[in-house]
CSV table of C-alpha atoms and ligand atoms in Angstrom, one decimal:
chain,number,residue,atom,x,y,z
A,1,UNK,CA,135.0,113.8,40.5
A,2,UNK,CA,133.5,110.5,40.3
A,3,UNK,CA,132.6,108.7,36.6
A,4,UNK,CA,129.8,109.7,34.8
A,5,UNK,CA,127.4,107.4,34.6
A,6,UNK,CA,125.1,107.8,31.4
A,7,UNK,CA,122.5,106.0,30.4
A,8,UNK,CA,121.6,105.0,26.2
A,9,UNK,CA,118.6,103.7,24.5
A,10,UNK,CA,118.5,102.8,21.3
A,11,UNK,CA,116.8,101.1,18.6
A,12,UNK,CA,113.5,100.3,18.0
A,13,UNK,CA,110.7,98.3,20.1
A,14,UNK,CA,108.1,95.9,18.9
A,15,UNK,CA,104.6,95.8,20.0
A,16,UNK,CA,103.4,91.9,19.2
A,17,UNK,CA,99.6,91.7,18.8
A,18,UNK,CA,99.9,87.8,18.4
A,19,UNK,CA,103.3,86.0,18.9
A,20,UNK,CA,104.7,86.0,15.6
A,21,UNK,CA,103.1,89.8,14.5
A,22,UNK,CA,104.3,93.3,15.6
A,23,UNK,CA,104.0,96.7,14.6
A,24,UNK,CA,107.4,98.7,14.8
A,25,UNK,CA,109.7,101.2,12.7
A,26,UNK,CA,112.8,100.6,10.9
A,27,UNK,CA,115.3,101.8,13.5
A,28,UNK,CA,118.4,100.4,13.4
A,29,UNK,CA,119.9,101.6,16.5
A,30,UNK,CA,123.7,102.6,15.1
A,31,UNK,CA,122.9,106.0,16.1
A,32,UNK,CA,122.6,105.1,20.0
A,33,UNK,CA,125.1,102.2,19.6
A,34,UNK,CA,127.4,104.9,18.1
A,35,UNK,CA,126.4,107.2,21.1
A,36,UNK,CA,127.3,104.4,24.1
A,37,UNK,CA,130.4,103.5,22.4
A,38,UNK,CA,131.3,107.4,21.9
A,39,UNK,CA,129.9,108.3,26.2
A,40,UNK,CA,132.4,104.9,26.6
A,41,UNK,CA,135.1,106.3,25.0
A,42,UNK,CA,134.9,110.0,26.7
A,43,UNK,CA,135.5,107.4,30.2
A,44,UNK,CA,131.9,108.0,30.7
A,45,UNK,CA,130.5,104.2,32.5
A,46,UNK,CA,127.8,103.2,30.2
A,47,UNK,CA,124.6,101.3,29.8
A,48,UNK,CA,122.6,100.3,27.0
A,49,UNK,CA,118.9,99.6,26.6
A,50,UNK,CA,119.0,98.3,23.0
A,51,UNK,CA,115.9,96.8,21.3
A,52,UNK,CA,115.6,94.2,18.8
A,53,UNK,CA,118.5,95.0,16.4
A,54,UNK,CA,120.9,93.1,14.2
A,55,UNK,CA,124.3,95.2,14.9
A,56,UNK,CA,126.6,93.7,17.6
A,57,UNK,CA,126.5,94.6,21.0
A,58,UNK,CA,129.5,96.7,21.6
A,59,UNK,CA,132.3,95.8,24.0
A,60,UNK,CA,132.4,97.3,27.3
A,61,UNK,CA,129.4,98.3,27.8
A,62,UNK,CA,126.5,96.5,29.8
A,63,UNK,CA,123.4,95.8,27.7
A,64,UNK,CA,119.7,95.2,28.5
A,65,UNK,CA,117.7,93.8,25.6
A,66,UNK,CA,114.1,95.1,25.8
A,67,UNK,CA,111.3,94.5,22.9
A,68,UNK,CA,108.4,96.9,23.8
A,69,UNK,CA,107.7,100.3,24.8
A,70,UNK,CA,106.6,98.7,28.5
A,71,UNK,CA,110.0,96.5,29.0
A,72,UNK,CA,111.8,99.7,27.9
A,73,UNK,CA,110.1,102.0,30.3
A,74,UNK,CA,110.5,99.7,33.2
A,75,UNK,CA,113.5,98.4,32.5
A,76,UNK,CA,114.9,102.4,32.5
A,77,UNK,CA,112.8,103.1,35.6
A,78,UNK,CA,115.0,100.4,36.9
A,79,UNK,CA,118.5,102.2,36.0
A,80,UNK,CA,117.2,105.7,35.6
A,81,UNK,CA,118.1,106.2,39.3
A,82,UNK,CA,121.8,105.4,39.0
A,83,UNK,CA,122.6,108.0,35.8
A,84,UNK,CA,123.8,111.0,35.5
A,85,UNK,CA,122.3,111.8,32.1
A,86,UNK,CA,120.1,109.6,30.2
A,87,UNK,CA,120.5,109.9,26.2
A,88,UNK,CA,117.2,108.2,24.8
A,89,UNK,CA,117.8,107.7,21.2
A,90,UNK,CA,115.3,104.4,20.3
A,91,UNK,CA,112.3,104.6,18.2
A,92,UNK,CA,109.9,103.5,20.5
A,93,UNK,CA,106.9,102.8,18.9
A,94,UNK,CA,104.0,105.7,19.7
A,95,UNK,CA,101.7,103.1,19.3
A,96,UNK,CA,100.5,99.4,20.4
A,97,UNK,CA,97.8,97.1,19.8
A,98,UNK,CA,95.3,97.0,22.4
A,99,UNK,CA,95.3,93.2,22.5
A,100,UNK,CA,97.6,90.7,22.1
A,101,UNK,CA,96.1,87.3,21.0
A,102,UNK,CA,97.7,84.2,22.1
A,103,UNK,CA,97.6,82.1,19.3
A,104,UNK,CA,98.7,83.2,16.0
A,105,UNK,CA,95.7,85.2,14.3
A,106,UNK,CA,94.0,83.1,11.2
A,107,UNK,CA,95.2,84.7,7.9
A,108,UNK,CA,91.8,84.9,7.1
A,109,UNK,CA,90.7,86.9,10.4
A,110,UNK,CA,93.5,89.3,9.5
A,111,UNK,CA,91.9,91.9,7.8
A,112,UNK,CA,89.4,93.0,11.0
A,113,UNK,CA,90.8,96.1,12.3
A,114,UNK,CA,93.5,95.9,15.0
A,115,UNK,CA,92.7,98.5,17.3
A,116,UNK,CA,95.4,100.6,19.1
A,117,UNK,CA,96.4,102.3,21.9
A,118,UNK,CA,99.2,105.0,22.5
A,119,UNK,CA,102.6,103.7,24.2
A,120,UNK,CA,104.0,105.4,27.8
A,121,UNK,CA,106.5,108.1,26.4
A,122,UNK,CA,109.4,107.1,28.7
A,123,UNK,CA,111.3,110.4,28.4
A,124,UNK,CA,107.7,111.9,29.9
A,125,UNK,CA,107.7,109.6,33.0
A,126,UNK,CA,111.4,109.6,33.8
A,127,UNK,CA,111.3,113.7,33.5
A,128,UNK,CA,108.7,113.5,36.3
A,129,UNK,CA,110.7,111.6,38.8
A,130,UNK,CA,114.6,112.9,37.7
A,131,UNK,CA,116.5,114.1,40.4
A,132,UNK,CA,119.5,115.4,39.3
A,133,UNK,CA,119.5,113.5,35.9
A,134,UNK,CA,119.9,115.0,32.6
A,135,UNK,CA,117.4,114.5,30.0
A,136,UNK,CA,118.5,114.1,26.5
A,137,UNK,CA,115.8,113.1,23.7
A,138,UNK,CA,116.2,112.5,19.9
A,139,UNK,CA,113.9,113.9,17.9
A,140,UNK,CA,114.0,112.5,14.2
A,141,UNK,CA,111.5,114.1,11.5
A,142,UNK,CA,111.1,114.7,8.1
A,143,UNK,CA,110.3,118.4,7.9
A,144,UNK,CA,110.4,121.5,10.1
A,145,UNK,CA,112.4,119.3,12.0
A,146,UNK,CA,113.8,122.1,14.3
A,147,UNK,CA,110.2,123.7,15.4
A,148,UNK,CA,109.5,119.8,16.2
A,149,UNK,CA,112.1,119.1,18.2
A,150,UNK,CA,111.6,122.9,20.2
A,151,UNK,CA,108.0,121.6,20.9
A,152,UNK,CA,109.0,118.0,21.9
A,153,UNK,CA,112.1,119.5,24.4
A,154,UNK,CA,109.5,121.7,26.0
A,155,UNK,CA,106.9,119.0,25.9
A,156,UNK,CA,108.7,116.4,27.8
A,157,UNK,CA,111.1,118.7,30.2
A,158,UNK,CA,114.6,117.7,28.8
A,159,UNK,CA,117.6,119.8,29.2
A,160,UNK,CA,118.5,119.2,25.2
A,161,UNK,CA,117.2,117.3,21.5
A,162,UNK,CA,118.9,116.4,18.9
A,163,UNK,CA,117.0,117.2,16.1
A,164,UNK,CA,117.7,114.8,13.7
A,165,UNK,CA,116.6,115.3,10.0
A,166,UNK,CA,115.8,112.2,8.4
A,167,UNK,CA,114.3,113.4,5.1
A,168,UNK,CA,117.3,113.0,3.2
A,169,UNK,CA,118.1,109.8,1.2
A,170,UNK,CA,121.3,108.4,2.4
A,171,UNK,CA,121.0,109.8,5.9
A,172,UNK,CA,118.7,108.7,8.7
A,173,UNK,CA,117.3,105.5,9.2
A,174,UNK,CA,119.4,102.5,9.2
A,175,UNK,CA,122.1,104.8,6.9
A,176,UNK,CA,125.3,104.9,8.2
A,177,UNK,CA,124.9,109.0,7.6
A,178,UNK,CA,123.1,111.5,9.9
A,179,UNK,CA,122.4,114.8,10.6
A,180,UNK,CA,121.7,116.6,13.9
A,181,UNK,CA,121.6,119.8,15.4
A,182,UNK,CA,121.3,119.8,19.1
A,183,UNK,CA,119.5,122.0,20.8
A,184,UNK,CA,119.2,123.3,24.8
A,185,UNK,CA,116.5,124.1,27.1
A,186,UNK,CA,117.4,127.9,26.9
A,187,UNK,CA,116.9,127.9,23.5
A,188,UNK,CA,120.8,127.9,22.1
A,189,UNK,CA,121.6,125.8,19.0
A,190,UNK,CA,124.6,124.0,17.7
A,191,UNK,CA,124.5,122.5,14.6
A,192,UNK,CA,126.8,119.1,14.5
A,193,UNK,CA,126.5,119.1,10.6
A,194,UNK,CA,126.3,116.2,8.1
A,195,UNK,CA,128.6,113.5,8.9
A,196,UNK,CA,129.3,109.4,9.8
A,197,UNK,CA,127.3,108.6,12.8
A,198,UNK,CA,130.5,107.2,14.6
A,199,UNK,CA,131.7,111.1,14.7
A,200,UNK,CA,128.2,112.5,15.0
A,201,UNK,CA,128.1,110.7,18.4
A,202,UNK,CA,132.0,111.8,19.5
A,203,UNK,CA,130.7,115.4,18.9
A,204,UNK,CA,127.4,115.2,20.3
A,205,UNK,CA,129.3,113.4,24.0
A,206,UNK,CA,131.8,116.0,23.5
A,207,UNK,CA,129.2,118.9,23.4
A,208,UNK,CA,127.3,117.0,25.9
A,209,UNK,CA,130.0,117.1,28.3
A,210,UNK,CA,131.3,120.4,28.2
A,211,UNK,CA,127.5,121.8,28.9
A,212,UNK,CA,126.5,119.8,32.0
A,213,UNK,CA,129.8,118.0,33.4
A,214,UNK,CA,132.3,120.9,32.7
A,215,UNK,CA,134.5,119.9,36.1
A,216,UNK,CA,134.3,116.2,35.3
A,217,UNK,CA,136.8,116.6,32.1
A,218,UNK,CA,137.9,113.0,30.0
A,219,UNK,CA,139.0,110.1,32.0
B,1,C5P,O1,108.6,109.7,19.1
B,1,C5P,P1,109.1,111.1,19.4
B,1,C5P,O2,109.4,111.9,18.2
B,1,C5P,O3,108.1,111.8,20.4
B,1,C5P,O4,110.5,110.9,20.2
B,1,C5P,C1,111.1,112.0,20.8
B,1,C5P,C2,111.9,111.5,22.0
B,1,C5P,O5,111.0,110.9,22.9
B,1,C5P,C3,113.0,110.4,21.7
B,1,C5P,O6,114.1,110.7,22.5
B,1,C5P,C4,112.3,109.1,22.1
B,1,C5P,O7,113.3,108.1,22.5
B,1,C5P,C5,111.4,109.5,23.2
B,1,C5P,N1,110.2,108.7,23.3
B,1,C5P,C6,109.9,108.1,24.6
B,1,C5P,N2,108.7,107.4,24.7
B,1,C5P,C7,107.9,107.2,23.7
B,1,C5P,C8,108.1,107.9,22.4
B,1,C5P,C9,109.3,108.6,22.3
B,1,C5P,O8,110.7,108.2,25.5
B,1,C5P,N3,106.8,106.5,23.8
């Protein structure tokens, strides 16, 4: 069998409503860097879409910087037809704001409201066009984390979540600990424990493989 191709996003995105002003979330992306390095290692070829982050972009792996929700949808509408399986792990911000001034905003205009509109969710659009593509989505919460990540698996078509519990100190969010269940469309659930998110992501490829690429093997 040929390579698998998978595709990763990861991080965060920014949503600028003047050019040196965004909202955004405090992603870190380790968890999808972790992820393309770990589909890398398997043999899988692999492609990043990483938003604005600090960690180094790993070796071996092609990567597409994006900053918003809109450069990261079209810039996986561009590569979404060459993967086997997506893995969408960034934060993409749910919301934007409506306008985007071009000039910096006076500090003292600040304080009227910035109004705001909702983002494209990318896994949404790219479920309604998939061929044969796998759809894997992250969902990170706080509490009932597994009920939230049922709804959001049924709610966008994927074939699998990770649930991701982020409620805990030390594990999360920019940590270098996670923890993540993963769960599939007909309703089966492994849990991948508490653990680094370097062997978090060998696990979760691992599992990832075995389900949906069982003749492909390691290369
Ligand atoms: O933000 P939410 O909890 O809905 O994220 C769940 C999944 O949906 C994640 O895999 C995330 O990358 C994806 N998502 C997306 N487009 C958005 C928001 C989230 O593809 N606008």
């Amino acid at each position: 069998m040929e390579k698998i191709r998978c595709l990763v996003s990861a991080g965060p995105t920014r949503e600028y409503f003047d050019p040196v002003r965004f909202i955004s979330n405090p992603s870190s992306g380790k968890m999808g860097v972790e992820i393309a390095k770990a589909a890398r290692g398997f043999g899988w070829e692999t492609t990043l879409i990483l938003g604005p982050t600090s960690l180094e972009k790993p070796e071996g792996i092609e990567v597409f910087d994006v900053v918003s929700a809109d450069d990261m949808l079209n810039r996986a509408l561009a590569l979404f037809g060459e993967c086997d399986i997506l893995i969408m792990t960034a934060a993409v911000s749910d919301m934007r704001p409506k306008k985007k001034s071009k000039a910096k905003v006076k500090k003292e205009s600040l304080n009227m409201a910035v109004e705001f509109e909702p983002t494209p969710d990318i896994l949404r659009e790219l479920s309604k066009i998939r061929k044969n593509q796998i759809l894997v989505g992250f969902a990170a919460e706080t509490n009932d984390v597994k009920s939230y990540a049922r709804g959001k698996l049924a709610s966008k078509n994927l074939d699998a979540i990770a649930a991701n519990d982020v409620s805990k100190s030390g594990s999360g969010f920019a940590a270098d600990l996670n923890e993540i269940s993963l769960i599939f469309k007909d309703g089966r659930e492994i849990d991948l424990g508490k653990d680094s998110k370097s062997r978090l992501a060998k696990k979760l490829i691992e599992i990832l493989a075995a389900e949906f690429f069982p003749q492909a093997g390691k290369k």
